[in-house]
Structures are given as structure tokens and as C-alpha cells.
Tab-separated table of C-alpha atoms and ligand atoms in Angstrom:
chain	number	residue	atom	x	y	z
A	269	MET	CA	-11.718	-100.281	-186.447
A	270	ASN	CA	-12.412	-100.641	-182.739
A	271	ARG	CA	-13.099	-97.637	-180.644
A	272	GLU	CA	-9.935	-96.467	-178.995
A	273	ASN	CA	-10.686	-95.008	-175.655
A	274	ASN	CA	-10.641	-96.389	-172.178
A	275	SER	CA	-14.262	-95.779	-171.206
A	276	VAL	CA	-16.575	-98.722	-170.685
A	277	SER	CA	-18.065	-99.981	-173.978
A	278	ARG	CA	-21.843	-99.759	-174.395
A	279	GLY	CA	-21.767	-102.940	-176.504
A	280	ASN	CA	-19.912	-104.853	-179.151
A	281	ILE	CA	-21.473	-104.324	-182.609
A	282	LEU	CA	-20.687	-106.029	-185.904
A	283	ILE	CA	-21.689	-104.199	-189.131
A	284	ILE	CA	-21.917	-106.233	-192.349
A	285	ASP	CA	-22.430	-103.968	-195.372
A	286	ASP	CA	-20.950	-104.145	-198.878
A	287	GLU	CA	-21.120	-100.355	-199.334
A	288	PRO	CA	-17.927	-98.832	-197.862
A	289	ASN	CA	-19.587	-95.423	-197.467
A	290	ASN	CA	-22.449	-96.775	-195.427
A	291	LEU	CA	-20.040	-98.840	-193.398
A	292	ARG	CA	-17.862	-95.846	-192.598
A	293	VAL	CA	-20.768	-93.627	-191.624
A	294	LEU	CA	-22.234	-96.203	-189.283
A	295	LEU	CA	-18.849	-97.151	-187.882
A	296	ASN	CA	-17.883	-93.567	-187.049
A	297	CYS	CA	-21.240	-92.693	-185.647
A	298	LEU	CA	-21.486	-95.770	-183.391
A	299	THR	CA	-17.861	-95.464	-182.254
A	300	ASP	CA	-18.537	-91.838	-181.343
A	301	ASN	CA	-21.503	-92.984	-179.294
A	302	GLY	CA	-19.445	-95.310	-177.142
A	303	TYR	CA	-19.784	-98.715	-178.862
A	304	ASP	CA	-17.062	-101.199	-179.809
A	305	VAL	CA	-17.612	-101.554	-183.538
A	306	ARG	CA	-16.264	-103.878	-186.206
A	307	GLY	CA	-17.212	-103.514	-189.887
A	308	VAL	CA	-16.889	-106.036	-192.730
A	309	LEU	CA	-17.882	-105.872	-196.407
A	310	THR	CA	-19.185	-109.414	-197.036
A	311	GLY	CA	-21.388	-111.964	-195.330
A	312	GLU	CA	-18.578	-114.509	-195.276
A	313	MET	CA	-16.247	-112.119	-193.465
A	314	GLY	CA	-19.088	-111.238	-191.128
A	315	LEU	CA	-19.582	-114.903	-190.122
A	316	LYS	CA	-15.848	-115.328	-189.508
A	317	ALA	CA	-15.675	-112.136	-187.430
A	318	ALA	CA	-18.736	-113.192	-185.410
A	319	LEU	CA	-17.305	-116.671	-184.779
A	320	SER	CA	-13.918	-115.354	-183.655
A	321	GLU	CA	-15.605	-112.963	-181.183
A	322	PRO	CA	-19.381	-113.120	-180.918
A	323	PRO	CA	-20.804	-109.553	-180.931
A	324	ASP	CA	-23.699	-108.305	-178.812
A	325	LEU	CA	-25.604	-107.173	-181.911
A	326	VAL	CA	-25.285	-107.340	-185.723
A	327	LEU	CA	-26.283	-104.639	-188.232
A	328	LEU	CA	-26.807	-106.639	-191.442
A	329	ASP	CA	-27.291	-105.200	-194.936
A	330	ILE	CA	-29.795	-107.115	-197.041
A	331	MET	CA	-28.665	-106.455	-200.571
A	332	MET	CA	-25.155	-107.845	-200.893
A	333	PRO	CA	-23.472	-109.805	-203.718
A	334	GLN	CA	-22.654	-113.540	-203.304
A	335	MET	CA	-24.426	-113.995	-199.939
A	336	ASP	CA	-27.340	-111.660	-199.203
A	337	GLY	CA	-28.455	-110.608	-195.724
A	338	TYR	CA	-31.136	-113.338	-195.450
A	339	GLN	CA	-28.576	-116.046	-196.197
A	340	VAL	CA	-26.138	-114.607	-193.650
A	341	GLY	CA	-28.974	-114.448	-191.088
A	342	ASN	CA	-29.798	-118.059	-191.867
A	343	HIS	CA	-26.199	-119.105	-191.142
A	344	PHE	CA	-26.288	-117.215	-187.860
A	345	LYS	CA	-29.463	-119.098	-186.958
A	346	ASN	CA	-27.891	-122.464	-187.685
A	347	ILE	CA	-24.725	-121.889	-185.617
A	348	ALA	CA	-25.290	-122.520	-181.885
A	349	GLU	CA	-22.873	-119.812	-180.652
A	350	LEU	CA	-24.469	-117.160	-182.905
A	351	ARG	CA	-28.103	-118.201	-182.740
A	352	ASP	CA	-29.156	-115.776	-180.005
A	353	ILE	CA	-27.325	-112.667	-181.269
A	354	PRO	CA	-29.922	-110.028	-182.221
A	355	ILE	CA	-29.746	-108.954	-185.916
A	356	ILE	CA	-31.029	-105.608	-187.155
A	357	PHE	CA	-31.501	-105.689	-190.906
A	358	VAL	CA	-30.483	-102.622	-192.903
A	359	SER	CA	-32.485	-102.052	-196.051
A	360	ALA	CA	-32.408	-99.373	-198.761
A	361	LYS	CA	-35.698	-97.566	-199.269
A	362	TYR	CA	-36.087	-98.987	-202.740
A	363	ASP	CA	-35.254	-102.588	-201.629
A	364	THR	CA	-38.263	-104.736	-201.160
A	365	LEU	CA	-37.776	-105.815	-197.567
A	366	ASP	CA	-39.288	-109.189	-196.861
A	367	LYS	CA	-40.054	-108.662	-193.207
A	368	VAL	CA	-41.409	-112.142	-192.620
A	369	LYS	CA	-38.308	-113.692	-194.108
A	370	ALA	CA	-36.133	-111.316	-192.103
A	371	PHE	CA	-37.797	-112.278	-188.815
A	372	ARG	CA	-37.680	-115.968	-189.698
A	373	VAL	CA	-33.862	-115.857	-190.041
A	374	GLY	CA	-33.414	-114.226	-186.638
A	375	GLY	CA	-33.997	-110.517	-187.377
A	376	VAL	CA	-35.288	-108.548	-184.425
A	377	ASP	CA	-35.749	-105.224	-186.177
A	378	TYR	CA	-34.910	-103.307	-189.345
A	379	ILE	CA	-33.803	-99.817	-190.298
A	380	MET	CA	-34.081	-97.985	-193.595
A	381	LYS	CA	-31.347	-96.230	-195.541
A	382	PRO	CA	-30.625	-93.382	-195.624
A	383	PHE	CA	-30.255	-93.529	-191.849
A	384	GLN	CA	-31.850	-91.334	-189.290
A	385	ILE	CA	-28.919	-91.697	-186.913
A	386	GLU	CA	-31.036	-91.074	-183.764
A	387	GLU	CA	-33.383	-93.831	-184.856
A	388	VAL	CA	-30.429	-96.203	-185.472
A	389	LEU	CA	-29.006	-95.445	-182.020
A	390	ALA	CA	-32.384	-95.788	-180.343
A	391	ARG	CA	-33.084	-99.156	-181.990
A	392	ILE	CA	-29.587	-100.482	-181.208
A	393	GLU	CA	-29.810	-99.366	-177.593
A	394	ASN	CA	-33.262	-100.845	-177.297
A	395	HIS	CA	-32.191	-104.263	-178.546
A	396	LEU	CA	-29.007	-104.286	-176.547
A	397	ARG	CA	-31.074	-103.546	-173.457
A	398	LEU	CA	-33.501	-106.286	-174.389
A	399	ARG	CA	-30.581	-108.631	-174.905
A	400	ARG	CA	-29.062	-107.693	-171.556
A	401	LEU	CA	-32.391	-108.215	-169.826
A	402	GLN	CA	-32.692	-111.567	-171.534
A	403	ASP	CA	-29.185	-112.518	-170.375
A	404	GLU	CA	-30.010	-111.437	-166.845
A	405	LEU	CA	-33.226	-113.396	-166.986
A	406	GLU	CA	-31.370	-116.473	-168.165
A	407	GLU	CA	-28.798	-116.023	-165.428
A	408	GLN	CA	-31.515	-115.664	-162.823
A	409	ASN	CA	-33.235	-118.657	-164.281
A	410	LEU	CA	-30.056	-120.664	-163.943
A	411	LEU	CA	-29.630	-119.483	-160.364
A	412	LEU	CA	-33.227	-120.357	-159.671
A	413	GLN	CA	-32.759	-123.795	-161.180
A	414	ALA	CA	-29.656	-124.297	-159.053
A	415	GLU	CA	-31.567	-123.168	-155.976
A	416	ILE	CA	-34.445	-125.487	-156.806
A	417	SER	CA	-32.032	-128.406	-157.235
A	418	GLN	CA	-30.349	-127.499	-153.950
A	419	ARG	CA	-33.704	-127.301	-152.224
A	420	GLN	CA	-34.786	-130.589	-153.692
A	421	ALA	CA	-31.535	-132.182	-152.532
A	422	ALA	CA	-31.974	-130.644	-149.065
A	423	GLU	CA	-35.571	-131.866	-148.954
A	424	LEU	CA	-34.445	-135.329	-149.915
A	425	ALA	CA	-31.750	-135.256	-147.249
A	426	LEU	CA	-34.343	-134.039	-144.749
A	427	GLN	CA	-36.689	-136.853	-145.703
A	428	GLU	CA	-33.862	-139.328	-145.247
A	429	GLN	CA	-32.972	-137.813	-141.868
A	430	ASN	CA	-36.617	-137.898	-140.905
A	431	ALA	CA	-36.854	-141.556	-141.833
A	432	GLN	CA	-33.682	-142.212	-139.819
A	433	LEU	CA	-35.123	-140.268	-136.907
A	434	GLN	CA	-38.367	-142.228	-137.054
A	435	LEU	CA	-36.302	-145.386	-137.011
A	436	GLU	CA	-34.345	-144.135	-134.009
A	437	ILE	CA	-37.542	-143.100	-132.214
A	438	ARG	CA	-39.046	-146.544	-132.798
A	439	GLU	CA	-35.798	-148.156	-131.646
A	440	ARG	CA	-35.746	-145.945	-128.553
A	441	GLU	CA	-39.397	-146.677	-127.787
A	442	ARG	CA	-38.638	-150.373	-128.089
A	443	ALA	CA	-35.593	-150.006	-125.818
A	444	GLU	CA	-37.645	-147.955	-123.347
A	445	ALA	CA	-40.387	-150.570	-123.275
A	446	GLU	CA	-37.754	-153.225	-122.715
A	447	LEU	CA	-36.187	-151.133	-119.949
A	448	ALA	CA	-39.571	-150.596	-118.301
A	449	LYS	CA	-40.158	-154.350	-118.357
A	450	LEU	CA	-36.693	-155.026	-116.970
A	451	ASN	CA	-37.323	-152.442	-114.249
A	452	GLU	CA	-40.578	-154.135	-113.403
A	453	ASP	CA	-38.839	-157.528	-113.249
A	454	LEU	CA	-36.070	-156.001	-111.139
A	455	ALA	CA	-38.533	-154.366	-108.740
A	456	ARG	CA	-40.382	-157.688	-108.411
A	457	SER	CA	-37.238	-159.711	-107.812
A	458	ASN	CA	-35.961	-157.038	-105.390
A	459	SER	CA	-39.120	-157.216	-103.381
A	460	GLU	CA	-39.024	-161.034	-103.482
A	461	LEU	CA	-35.408	-160.923	-102.321
A	462	ALA	CA	-36.211	-158.459	-99.553
A	463	GLN	CA	-39.073	-160.709	-98.484
A	464	PHE	CA	-36.769	-163.719	-98.528
A	465	VAL	CA	-34.084	-161.919	-96.493
A	466	SER	CA	-36.702	-160.721	-94.055
A	467	ILE	CA	-38.220	-164.200	-93.551
A	468	ALA	CA	-34.857	-165.965	-93.482
A	469	SER	CA	-33.424	-163.463	-90.987
A	470	HIS	CA	-36.472	-163.694	-88.807
A	471	ASP	CA	-36.423	-167.478	-88.864
A	472	LEU	CA	-32.686	-167.575	-88.165
A	473	ARG	CA	-33.016	-165.269	-85.206
A	474	SER	CA	-35.032	-167.534	-82.888
A	475	PRO	CA	-32.794	-170.666	-83.066
A	476	LEU	CA	-29.775	-168.403	-82.681
A	477	THR	CA	-31.295	-166.702	-79.644
A	478	THR	CA	-31.889	-170.200	-78.211
A	479	VAL	CA	-28.220	-171.157	-78.833
A	480	LYS	CA	-27.049	-167.916	-77.229
A	481	GLY	CA	-29.430	-168.340	-74.255
A	482	TYR	CA	-28.272	-171.873	-73.557
A	483	GLY	CA	-24.654	-170.809	-74.096
A	484	GLN	CA	-25.038	-168.097	-71.444
A	485	LEU	CA	-26.767	-170.545	-69.097
A	486	PHE	CA	-23.994	-173.062	-69.659
A	487	LYS	CA	-21.337	-170.442	-68.946
A	488	MET	CA	-23.146	-169.254	-65.810
A	489	ARG	CA	-23.529	-172.718	-64.332
A	490	HIS	CA	-20.419	-174.507	-65.505
A	491	ALA	CA	-17.772	-171.828	-66.111
A	492	GLN	CA	-15.900	-172.655	-62.889
A	493	SER	CA	-15.676	-176.329	-63.681
A	494	LEU	CA	-14.223	-175.598	-67.139
A	495	GLU	CA	-10.530	-175.381	-67.881
A	496	ALA	CA	-9.122	-172.270	-69.575
A	497	GLU	CA	-9.513	-173.805	-73.036
A	498	GLY	CA	-13.164	-174.704	-72.386
A	499	GLN	CA	-13.844	-171.175	-71.137
A	500	ARG	CA	-12.269	-169.751	-74.323
A	501	TYR	CA	-14.487	-171.961	-76.432
A	502	ILE	CA	-17.703	-170.941	-74.728
A	503	ASN	CA	-16.722	-167.271	-74.969
A	504	ARG	CA	-16.061	-167.697	-78.703
A	505	ILE	CA	-19.460	-169.370	-79.141
A	506	LEU	CA	-21.170	-166.462	-77.387
A	507	ASP	CA	-19.191	-163.872	-79.425
A	508	GLY	CA	-20.117	-165.654	-82.625
A	509	CYS	CA	-23.787	-165.629	-81.562
A	510	ASP	CA	-23.602	-161.886	-80.910
A	511	ARG	CA	-21.989	-161.205	-84.264
A	512	MET	CA	-24.549	-163.347	-86.056
A	513	LEU	CA	-27.430	-161.641	-84.224
A	514	ASN	CA	-26.012	-158.233	-85.157
A	515	LEU	CA	-25.707	-159.346	-88.770
A	516	ILE	CA	-29.286	-160.611	-88.803
A	517	ASP	CA	-30.514	-157.363	-87.228
A	518	ASP	CA	-28.637	-155.263	-89.811
A	519	LEU	CA	-29.878	-157.435	-92.687
A	520	LEU	CA	-33.444	-157.172	-91.398
A	521	GLN	CA	-33.085	-153.442	-91.127
A	522	TYR	CA	-31.690	-153.186	-94.660
A	523	SER	CA	-34.392	-155.389	-96.156
A	524	ARG	CA	-37.144	-153.400	-94.449
A	525	LEU	CA	-35.888	-150.077	-95.797
A	526	GLY	CA	-37.293	-150.548	-99.302
A	527	LYS	CA	-40.821	-150.882	-97.981
A	528	ALA	CA	-41.054	-147.433	-96.419
A	529	GLY	CA	-39.731	-144.166	-97.652
A	530	GLU	CA	-42.638	-142.403	-99.241
A	531	GLN	CA	-44.231	-141.111	-96.045
A	532	PHE	CA	-41.996	-138.089	-95.666
A	533	SER	CA	-42.990	-135.361	-93.247
A	534	PRO	CA	-41.251	-132.319	-91.796
A	535	VAL	CA	-38.569	-133.603	-89.446
A	536	ARG	CA	-36.364	-131.581	-87.114
A	537	SER	CA	-33.013	-133.077	-87.919
A	538	ALA	CA	-31.745	-132.053	-84.457
A	539	GLU	CA	-34.374	-134.309	-82.883
A	540	ALA	CA	-33.316	-137.219	-85.088
A	541	ILE	CA	-29.704	-136.664	-83.940
A	542	GLU	CA	-30.729	-136.415	-80.322
A	543	GLU	CA	-32.515	-139.745	-80.486
A	544	ALA	CA	-29.545	-141.302	-82.317
A	545	CYS	CA	-27.254	-140.045	-79.544
A	546	GLN	CA	-29.551	-141.528	-76.877
A	547	ASN	CA	-29.272	-144.896	-78.623
A	548	LEU	CA	-25.499	-144.451	-78.726
A	549	SER	CA	-25.220	-143.227	-75.125
A	550	LEU	CA	-23.150	-146.235	-74.059
A	551	GLU	CA	-20.584	-145.700	-76.851
A	552	ILE	CA	-20.565	-141.935	-76.245
A	553	THR	CA	-19.929	-142.305	-72.535
A	554	THR	CA	-17.373	-145.096	-72.835
A	555	ASN	CA	-15.375	-143.167	-75.403
A	556	GLN	CA	-15.938	-139.744	-73.795
A	557	ALA	CA	-17.139	-138.550	-77.152
A	558	GLN	CA	-18.421	-135.051	-77.839
A	559	ILE	CA	-21.132	-134.487	-80.424
A	560	ILE	CA	-21.590	-130.921	-81.651
A	561	CYS	CA	-24.497	-129.898	-83.865
A	562	ARG	CA	-24.733	-126.585	-85.703
A	563	ASP	CA	-27.538	-124.941	-87.673
A	564	LEU	CA	-29.728	-127.957	-88.156
A	565	PRO	CA	-32.787	-127.451	-90.359
A	566	VAL	CA	-36.176	-129.055	-90.736
A	567	VAL	CA	-36.227	-131.427	-93.687
A	568	MET	CA	-38.845	-133.556	-95.378
A	569	ALA	CA	-37.870	-137.061	-94.328
A	570	ASP	CA	-38.802	-140.318	-92.685
A	571	PHE	CA	-37.930	-139.659	-89.031
A	572	SER	CA	-36.774	-143.148	-88.071
A	573	GLN	CA	-34.706	-143.500	-91.240
A	574	LEU	CA	-33.041	-140.136	-90.632
A	575	ARG	CA	-32.353	-141.153	-87.033
A	576	GLN	CA	-30.853	-144.436	-88.253
A	577	LEU	CA	-28.690	-142.565	-90.788
A	578	PHE	CA	-27.234	-140.274	-88.100
A	579	GLN	CA	-26.883	-143.187	-85.686
A	580	ASN	CA	-24.793	-145.194	-88.173
A	581	LEU	CA	-22.599	-142.227	-89.133
A	582	ILE	CA	-22.054	-140.974	-85.557
A	583	GLY	CA	-21.619	-144.586	-84.347
A	584	ASN	CA	-18.876	-145.134	-86.953
A	585	ALA	CA	-17.269	-141.792	-86.099
A	586	ILE	CA	-16.912	-143.036	-82.504
A	587	LYS	CA	-16.031	-146.644	-83.396
A	588	TYR	CA	-13.251	-145.651	-85.806
A	589	ARG	CA	-11.762	-143.190	-83.315
A	590	GLY	CA	-8.133	-142.176	-83.165
A	591	GLU	CA	-5.941	-141.459	-80.115
A	592	ALA	CA	-7.849	-138.367	-79.062
A	593	ASN	CA	-11.347	-138.493	-77.594
A	594	PRO	CA	-13.894	-138.599	-80.440
A	595	LEU	CA	-15.183	-135.205	-81.546
A	596	VAL	CA	-18.106	-135.371	-83.981
A	597	GLU	CA	-19.530	-132.251	-85.648
A	598	VAL	CA	-22.813	-132.324	-87.514
A	599	THR	CA	-23.569	-129.319	-89.728
A	600	ALA	CA	-26.010	-128.535	-92.509
A	601	ILE	CA	-26.169	-126.028	-95.341
A	602	ASN	CA	-29.407	-125.137	-97.091
A	603	GLU	CA	-28.821	-125.068	-100.841
A	604	THR	CA	-31.348	-124.225	-103.575
A	605	ASP	CA	-33.107	-127.550	-103.878
A	606	HIS	CA	-31.540	-129.616	-101.142
A	607	CYS	CA	-29.997	-129.575	-97.703
A	608	LEU	CA	-26.390	-130.701	-97.438
A	609	PHE	CA	-25.432	-132.422	-94.139
A	610	ALA	CA	-21.873	-133.097	-93.046
A	611	VAL	CA	-20.797	-135.458	-90.259
A	612	LYS	CA	-17.176	-134.751	-89.416
A	613	ASP	CA	-14.954	-136.786	-87.104
A	614	ASN	CA	-11.348	-136.798	-85.837
A	615	GLY	CA	-10.928	-140.561	-86.243
A	616	ILE	CA	-8.530	-142.847	-88.121
A	617	GLY	CA	-9.645	-141.677	-91.572
A	618	ILE	CA	-10.016	-143.664	-94.795
A	619	ALA	CA	-7.670	-144.000	-97.794
A	620	PRO	CA	-9.252	-142.483	-100.949
A	621	GLU	CA	-8.949	-145.770	-102.901
A	622	SER	CA	-11.366	-147.342	-100.381
A	623	PHE	CA	-14.102	-144.684	-100.855
A	624	PRO	CA	-16.106	-146.650	-103.456
A	625	LYS	CA	-15.930	-149.878	-101.409
A	626	ILE	CA	-17.191	-148.729	-98.051
A	627	PHE	CA	-20.792	-148.117	-99.175
A	628	GLN	CA	-21.099	-151.663	-100.539
A	629	MET	CA	-22.790	-154.425	-98.541
A	630	PHE	CA	-20.447	-156.453	-96.294
A	631	LYS	CA	-17.396	-154.417	-97.391
A	632	ARG	CA	-15.159	-153.759	-94.378
A	633	LEU	CA	-11.695	-152.287	-94.219
A	634	HIS	CA	-10.913	-154.016	-90.923
A	635	GLY	CA	-11.270	-157.495	-89.465
A	636	PRO	CA	-13.700	-158.243	-86.579
A	637	SER	CA	-10.784	-158.543	-84.129
A	638	GLU	CA	-9.795	-154.905	-84.851
A	639	TYR	CA	-13.270	-153.350	-84.934
A	640	PRO	CA	-16.622	-155.109	-84.498
A	641	GLY	CA	-19.139	-154.692	-87.301
A	642	THR	CA	-21.061	-156.296	-90.126
A	643	GLY	CA	-20.151	-154.055	-93.102
A	644	ILE	CA	-23.821	-153.138	-93.619
A	645	GLY	CA	-23.980	-149.785	-91.772
A	646	LEU	CA	-22.927	-147.531	-94.667
A	647	ALA	CA	-24.943	-149.591	-97.192
A	648	ILE	CA	-27.985	-148.791	-95.017
A	649	CYS	CA	-26.975	-145.098	-94.976
A	650	GLN	CA	-26.700	-145.061	-98.766
A	651	LYS	CA	-30.054	-146.726	-99.214
A	652	ILE	CA	-31.760	-144.280	-96.818
A	653	VAL	CA	-30.263	-141.291	-98.645
A	654	GLN	CA	-31.251	-142.726	-102.024
A	655	LEU	CA	-34.798	-143.319	-100.801
A	656	HIS	CA	-34.886	-139.613	-99.968
A	657	GLY	CA	-33.616	-138.777	-103.476
A	658	GLY	CA	-30.182	-137.630	-102.284
A	659	ARG	CA	-26.531	-138.596	-102.549
A	660	ILE	CA	-23.895	-139.639	-100.006
A	661	TRP	CA	-20.113	-139.483	-100.251
A	662	VAL	CA	-17.019	-139.185	-98.090
A	663	GLU	CA	-13.934	-136.994	-97.924
A	664	SER	CA	-11.084	-138.359	-95.869
A	665	ALA	CA	-7.420	-139.329	-95.593
A	666	PRO	CA	-5.705	-141.775	-93.232
A	667	GLY	CA	-5.069	-140.143	-89.858
A	668	GLN	CA	-6.943	-136.984	-90.874
A	669	GLY	CA	-10.473	-137.849	-89.795
A	670	SER	CA	-13.429	-138.168	-92.173
A	671	ILE	CA	-16.341	-136.060	-93.348
A	672	PHE	CA	-19.417	-137.902	-94.553
A	673	TYR	CA	-21.663	-135.677	-96.689
A	674	PHE	CA	-25.203	-136.432	-97.693
A	675	SER	CA	-27.913	-134.395	-99.383
A	676	ILE	CA	-31.621	-134.510	-98.673
A	677	PRO	CA	-33.694	-132.695	-101.320
A	678	VAL	CA	-35.944	-129.943	-100.062
A	679	LEU	CA	-39.333	-131.347	-101.001
A	680	SER	CA	-41.550	-128.569	-99.732
A	681	ALA	CA	-40.749	-124.904	-100.014
A	682	ASP	CA	-43.507	-124.003	-97.519
A	683	ILE	CA	-41.674	-125.291	-94.468
A	684	PRO	CA	-39.303	-122.731	-92.979
A	685	PRO	CA	-36.038	-124.238	-91.780
A	686	LEU	CA	-35.863	-124.363	-88.000
A	687	LEU	CA	-32.310	-123.773	-86.930
A	688	VAL	CA	-31.176	-125.363	-83.691
A	689	LYS	CA	-28.006	-123.572	-82.676
A	690	ASN	CA	-25.043	-125.265	-81.047
A	691	LEU	CA	-26.761	-128.244	-79.544
A	692	VAL	CA	-24.061	-130.128	-77.675
A	693	THR	CA	-24.734	-133.675	-76.575
A	694	GLN	CA	-22.352	-135.701	-74.463
B	721	ADP	P1	-18.953	-151.637	-90.273
B	721	ADP	O1	-18.713	-150.413	-89.472
B	721	ADP	O2	-19.964	-152.511	-89.690
B	721	ADP	O3	-17.714	-152.332	-90.652
B	721	ADP	P2	-19.899	-149.834	-92.313
B	721	ADP	O4	-20.660	-150.140	-93.538
B	721	ADP	O5	-20.535	-148.913	-91.344
B	721	ADP	O6	-19.591	-151.219	-91.673
B	721	ADP	O7	-18.516	-149.241	-92.728
B	721	ADP	C1	-17.756	-149.863	-93.733
B	721	ADP	C2	-16.279	-149.587	-93.500
B	721	ADP	O8	-15.994	-148.229	-93.700
B	721	ADP	C3	-15.848	-149.864	-92.122
B	721	ADP	O9	-15.432	-151.213	-91.986
B	721	ADP	C4	-14.694	-148.896	-91.886
B	721	ADP	O10	-13.500	-149.469	-92.311
B	721	ADP	C5	-15.011	-147.761	-92.800
B	721	ADP	N1	-15.567	-146.592	-92.060
B	721	ADP	C6	-16.853	-146.247	-91.936
B	721	ADP	N2	-16.997	-145.110	-91.245
B	721	ADP	C7	-15.745	-144.705	-90.925
B	721	ADP	C8	-15.212	-143.580	-90.212
B	721	ADP	N3	-15.996	-142.614	-89.683
B	721	ADP	N4	-13.860	-143.486	-90.095
B	721	ADP	C9	-13.048	-144.436	-90.617
B	721	ADP	N5	-13.499	-145.515	-91.303
B	721	ADP	C10	-14.825	-145.654	-91.442
């Protein structure tokens, strides 16, 4: 009885009517109009057909033997799968149609026999459309419900994340407060330590100067009367005094560094180098060293600290010389927010594994008999650079010379760099 063509069906319709003529007329007419149609002659068969494949709409005759249309409608209403299928009751003109009863058992409409086929088609189409809209609405409702549940879940997750975040923020604030307190404690103990070093060094200096003074006096007056061994001893005592005095001086210098640093002003780096070279004139002359400076800018710095920095680096470049006469080149490059200085030498060089050590206090790669020193010079350099907000590092290899780099941030953009070309000091 189903329509046999391949076009898309306009709907699946079940007709339940005990009059074969009526059934045929409706069946043919609806099939011709593009519906999938099944027809049965009794209510019982109708229920079976509907259960095996629920239709989109039922045309249900009222006056039928055994089970009338109302009873069939009632069954439809009581079966979950069939409850929502729209039923259009078909009634003969002379039947007394009980509309209230019909609507109560799930009827959505009714048509009168004999049929006005256009009316039948219009009513069917109308209810199928209503049904489709209802289905769509239900689908949208389901989607909406799903979206609401998703949103609620997301909101819940967000609330949980928020709570976690709050916890983290509190934890971080607590850690920050702790850090600030630790920093404060550290700054206090640093300043106490610096004070201690300063006082201790100062107090050590005067008895040591006395020992050295009397040692020199003793050597001057009694050297001739001493045997070789005695002379060696007095020389060792005087050497030891010198080393200790140097150590005290370096320690004093290091401990004093922390106190200054904030009074930066425009400094001609060439002038700082010139003064450093004057202080190193003895070493420069003795070693026949050549110091070459190129393109040296004005930087915001503490003049005496910058001078000290160059003095330590150039002094080391001469001290750790190789076979050739020392050649030291000082250059600078202006980068966006800082000035990068390089102090290059042709000395003995440093093995890369020693790079991290050499900036530490008292760390030396050589014994005092090889090269004099206290192991504080580069620690002072590092502290000076750090006080200026910069960084210091070395590039070197044994026998290849060394380049010490350090950066000094450009603190004021208003000061034009003053370039001092090819200043050569000897
Ligand atoms: P000091 O020179 O008093 O030993 P520094 O802190 O100035 O102390 O230097 C630490 C060590 O780094 C030195 O003992 C030396 O071995 C090495 N060093 C520093 N500068 C140079 C250099 N220009 N060339 C080779 N080695 C160097």
C-alpha cells in the first residue's frame, strides 16, 4: 500500500477505516499527493501497524465495529510511543461527533465524510507542519537544555578555578611577604656584616702597619748582621705583611661598595680609564703595556667605581700577561638600553670551566708565588657592575687571551654619548 516512487515522502500516514471504499479513496488520493500511506480496516490492526512503525499522523474513523475510534484513540493515548502522534478523526455527516471526547483521547482535528479532498489535504499538511514544528521545538529545547547544563558545568569549573586562583594569590602574597621580610633581614645582616668587615679591617690595619714598620726598621738596621736564613725570614715577614695589607685594603674596598652606588652622574668613561691607567702607571711601564681605547661613551655611573672597575680589569690584563708585551683594548657599543664595554687582552687566558669561579670572593686560579693577588678584584668588579644594574662575564681560552664584557644600563636618554676616538695610553 505504500507509495512507490523515489521522491521524498511528505509524511507517513496511517488510515484506520472499516469501509474499504473510503480507505481506497483516501489511500489513492494521499499517495498521489506524495505521502507514504498505510491503510487498515480495524482499530486493532491500526494499533499493531502504529506500534511496528509509528506514523507521523493517523486518520481515524469513528464508527467502527468492535473497537470504535474513541477507544482506539484512548489506546494511542495510553501507549508512550504513540501518545504524541496527531489523530484526525473522520466522521460521517450523520454520525454524532463527540468533539470533546475526541479531543480528550488525543484528537487534534476532525473531517467530515464525504470528503472535500482539498480540505483533507490542507488539514493533514497543517497538522504535519505543526508536528514538525513541535519536533523542532523539542529538539531545540533539548539542545538548549544541553547548552544550559554545559554552561552550568563551565560556570562551576570557573568558580572552582577562581577559588583555586584566590588560594594561589593568597599563597603568593604570603610568600611575597615572607620574601620581603627575608630580604629585609638579609639587607640588615649584609649591612651589619659590611660594618663588621669595615671595622675589623680598619682595626687590623694599624697593628699590621706597626709590624711592617718595625720589620722594615729591623731589616734596615740589622740586615748585614743576619745570616742568609735570617734575611729570608725577615723578607718573608715583610712579604706577608704586604699581602695582608693588600687583602685588608681590598676587603675594605669591597665592604664600602654597598654604601654608595645611587649617586650616578654622567661620566666620561675615557676619563675613568685614564685615571685607572695613571694608578697603574708602574705596572704599565714595567710591562711595556699598551692600552688602546676606542669609541668610549658617556655613561651614568659612579666615577670612582667605574675607575676602580677599569683599574681591576686592566690591572689583571697586565698581571696575567703572556710572552708578548701586554696589549689591552677597551671598546664600547651603545645598545638600546645599555652600553656594552669589552676589555680585551693578549694574556694567558682562562679555561671555560673556571669562568664561574673567578668572580667569587677569594677564588684564585694561581698561587701567590705565581701571581700576587687576593682573589677579590673580580668580585669587586662584579659588585660594581651589579650596583649599576648591569652584568659582567668573560670569554676566553687558555693561551688565547681574554675578553671581559660588562654592561652599564643607559639611565638617561638625554645625555648624548661623547665618543673619544683612539685614545692610546702607554
Ligand atoms: P686576583 O687577581 O687577585 O687573583 P681576581 O678576582 O682579580 O683576583 O681574579 C681572580 C682570578 O681570575 C685570578 O686569580 C686569575 O686566575 C683569573 N684572572 C682574572 N683576570 C684574568 C685575565 N685577564 N687573564 C687571565 N686570568 C685572569
